[in-house]
Amino acid sequence: DAEITQSPRHKITETGRQVTLACHQTWNHNNMFWYRQDLGHGLRLIHYSYGVQDTNKGEVSDGYSVSRSNTEDLPLTLESAASSQTSVYFCASSEAAGTDTQYFGPGTRLTVL
Amino acid sequence: GQNIDQPTEMTATEGAIVQINCTYQTSGFNGLFWYQQHAGEAPTFLSYNVLDGLEEKGRFSSFLSRSKGYSYLLLKELQMKDSASYLCAVRDARAGNNRKLIWGLGTSLAVNP
């Protein structure tokens, strides 16, 4: 069955370290999104991509970067982790056709100490 | 501006019916989504409305009035497993933004025996 996976599921890191969160989908979806979810803020868009080699900034992109070298993967990199980036991170993908419904990965809980 | 409002919390009894409202003010509209999110898990897609009216899917129904900027999610025959957060999201129809979603903060529903 097609799916969307994230790794790691849990990560603890230290301030200043570079961290990369992986997202992999097997639906062959063109669109992929990264969100963070924090109490009181709901889901906030970090970066998104509409296809290979396409990346765009979302509303909270500072301190994060993404790259899209193939259809299946959109890794999210925290260049220099900060405590304010402690959060739950969700990756999502959509087909860019029909209802264009976004389907979410299981999430990564990141703690920056 | 872009704004989505939902009640923060609701409580209902097992077997009953509950209606969760969502009002939105967006620069453009191209569809409204409802997602369910259990604690510690990813959001999962429930329903999509783009035209006015009621969409029924088993115990869950979703209604949309575009002229009023209003939607509701109706849950019938409530079960304990329906205890979750329910997220309303509107697709932004502005040029270049039409695959992005604007998210409400979610309504936390507690179903009591």
XYZ file of C-alpha atoms in Angstrom:
226
model
C 0.000 0.000 0.000
C 1.135 3.544 -0.719
C 2.060 5.526 2.343
C 3.910 8.475 3.792
C 6.577 7.903 6.410
C 8.683 10.124 8.620
C 11.923 9.437 10.437
C 12.990 9.584 13.108
C 9.756 9.492 15.113
C 11.467 11.015 18.128
C 14.645 13.092 18.284
C 16.474 14.893 21.049
C 19.252 17.253 20.028
C 21.254 20.133 21.401
C 21.069 23.807 20.580
C 23.215 24.701 17.588
C 23.285 21.275 15.970
C 22.086 20.633 12.450
C 19.140 18.238 12.274
C 17.461 16.648 9.279
C 13.991 15.137 9.404
C 13.075 12.736 6.633
C 9.773 12.453 4.790
C 9.117 9.780 2.180
C 5.892 9.138 0.253
C 5.065 6.355 -2.170
C 1.895 7.866 -3.629
C 3.813 9.660 -6.397
C 2.263 12.940 -5.216
C 3.681 16.127 -6.682
C 2.886 18.290 -3.659
C 4.633 17.930 -0.324
C 4.398 20.072 2.792
C 6.119 20.449 6.146
C 4.176 21.718 9.168
C 4.937 22.204 12.807
C 2.261 21.880 15.454
C 2.434 23.613 18.804
C -0.156 24.150 21.510
C -2.052 27.347 20.861
C -0.805 27.699 17.310
C -2.260 24.793 15.419
C -0.604 23.637 12.219
C 1.823 26.123 10.723
C 3.356 25.723 7.280
C 7.154 25.719 7.181
C 8.029 24.859 3.566
C 6.302 23.255 0.638
C 7.080 21.875 -2.793
C 4.951 21.473 -5.903
C 7.387 19.184 -7.681
C 11.006 18.162 -8.185
C 13.411 21.088 -7.804
C 10.560 23.336 -6.575
C 10.590 24.656 -2.991
C 8.711 27.509 -1.368
C 8.705 29.210 2.013
C 5.733 28.967 4.301
C 4.718 31.221 7.147
C 7.396 30.043 9.609
C 10.388 29.199 7.402
C 13.183 31.002 9.277
C 15.831 28.529 10.448
C 14.557 25.722 8.183
C 15.397 24.553 4.679
C 14.176 21.842 2.301
C 15.286 20.318 -0.961
C 13.336 18.254 -3.499
C 15.600 16.103 -5.624
C 12.976 13.443 -6.407
C 9.218 12.991 -6.182
C 9.249 10.768 -3.099
C 11.319 12.753 -0.594
C 11.253 16.174 1.042
C 13.801 16.319 3.884
C 13.550 19.196 6.348
C 16.804 20.601 7.741
C 17.165 22.734 10.830
C 20.411 24.570 10.134
C 21.213 25.379 13.762
C 18.620 23.998 16.134
C 17.088 26.363 18.679
C 14.908 25.622 21.696
C 12.067 27.466 19.963
C 12.092 24.703 17.360
C 11.027 22.090 19.889
C 7.786 20.905 18.342
C 5.953 18.112 16.567
C 6.681 18.119 12.846
C 4.292 16.699 10.265
C 4.947 16.040 6.627
C 2.010 15.859 4.204
C 1.530 15.185 0.516
C -1.241 15.728 -2.024
C -1.951 14.816 -5.605
C -2.469 18.294 -7.141
C -5.636 16.990 -8.804
C -9.253 16.448 -7.829
C -9.812 17.472 -4.233
C -6.040 17.769 -3.698
C -6.470 16.343 -0.202
C -3.396 16.429 1.998
C -2.400 13.179 3.698
C -0.156 13.301 6.706
C 2.802 11.292 7.910
C 2.905 10.045 11.526
C 4.969 12.988 12.771
C 8.358 13.571 14.378
C 8.593 14.844 17.936
C 11.729 17.000 18.156
C 13.178 18.275 21.411
C 15.991 20.826 21.354
C 17.827 21.129 24.671
C -7.115 38.812 6.364
C -7.211 35.086 6.769
C -9.014 33.711 9.771
C -10.694 30.484 10.787
C -12.660 30.193 14.022
C -13.706 27.031 15.818
C -14.751 26.442 19.422
C -11.801 25.363 21.523
C -13.496 22.559 23.414
C -16.748 20.618 23.360
C -18.164 17.827 25.463
C -20.806 15.302 24.477
C -22.261 12.009 25.629
C -21.789 8.632 24.038
C -24.604 7.887 21.603
C -25.542 11.542 21.166
C -25.119 13.931 18.226
C -22.646 16.824 18.231
C -22.152 19.687 15.790
C -18.775 21.394 15.515
C -18.888 24.777 13.821
C -16.271 26.528 11.740
C -16.437 30.061 10.407
C -13.885 31.465 8.015
C -12.809 34.751 6.525
C -10.368 34.278 3.679
C -9.301 36.270 0.634
C -10.362 33.397 -1.603
C -12.082 30.064 -1.199
C -11.497 26.819 -3.007
C -12.742 24.137 -0.673
C -13.032 23.312 3.026
C -11.620 20.256 4.763
C -12.285 18.583 8.081
C -9.623 16.443 9.710
C -9.654 14.326 12.873
C -6.598 14.194 15.097
C -6.299 11.850 18.065
C -3.858 12.837 20.790
C -0.297 12.043 19.770
C -1.255 11.117 16.232
C -1.350 12.728 12.802
C -4.408 14.473 11.354
C -6.530 12.167 9.206
C -8.854 13.363 6.448
C -12.595 13.254 7.166
C -14.414 15.329 4.579
C -14.213 17.912 1.813
C -16.803 20.490 0.747
C -16.472 22.895 -2.150
C -20.157 23.450 -3.008
C -22.940 24.519 -0.661
C -24.804 21.763 1.053
C -24.414 18.635 3.088
C -21.959 15.800 2.419
C -22.752 12.612 4.329
C -20.235 9.889 5.030
C -21.453 7.291 7.494
C -21.780 8.743 10.987
C -20.065 11.953 9.903
C -21.584 14.735 7.796
C -20.183 18.094 6.784
C -22.104 21.172 5.700
C -20.952 24.258 3.848
C -22.453 27.695 3.222
C -20.060 29.760 1.139
C -22.166 32.919 1.359
C -22.003 32.787 5.160
C -18.399 31.586 5.399
C -19.645 28.755 7.561
C -19.265 25.019 7.872
C -20.129 22.411 10.430
C -19.145 18.836 11.100
C -21.939 16.647 12.447
C -21.040 13.499 14.341
C -23.888 11.070 15.017
C -24.108 8.089 17.374
C -21.035 9.263 19.209
C -18.534 6.681 20.346
C -15.744 6.977 22.889
C -13.218 6.691 20.064
C -14.564 9.964 18.611
C -12.799 11.817 21.412
C -10.245 13.791 19.403
C -9.428 17.189 18.013
C -11.288 18.230 14.858
C -9.503 20.593 12.522
C -11.162 22.839 9.956
C -9.017 23.986 7.015
C -9.786 26.197 4.034
C -7.957 26.060 0.716
C -6.628 29.448 -0.272
C -7.758 30.296 -3.813
C -5.404 33.204 -4.416
C -3.124 32.881 -7.437
C -0.060 30.852 -6.568
C -1.536 29.749 -3.256
C -4.209 27.353 -4.382
C -2.702 24.230 -2.877
C -2.075 25.683 0.547
C -4.465 25.253 3.430
C -5.357 27.774 6.130
C -5.888 25.883 9.388
C -8.110 26.515 12.363
C -6.761 25.750 15.831
C -9.031 22.756 16.207
C -11.903 21.764 18.475
C -11.110 19.266 21.210
C -14.093 16.948 21.620
C -14.484 14.837 24.734
C -17.055 12.040 24.586
C -18.214 10.896 28.003
C -19.918 7.596 28.819
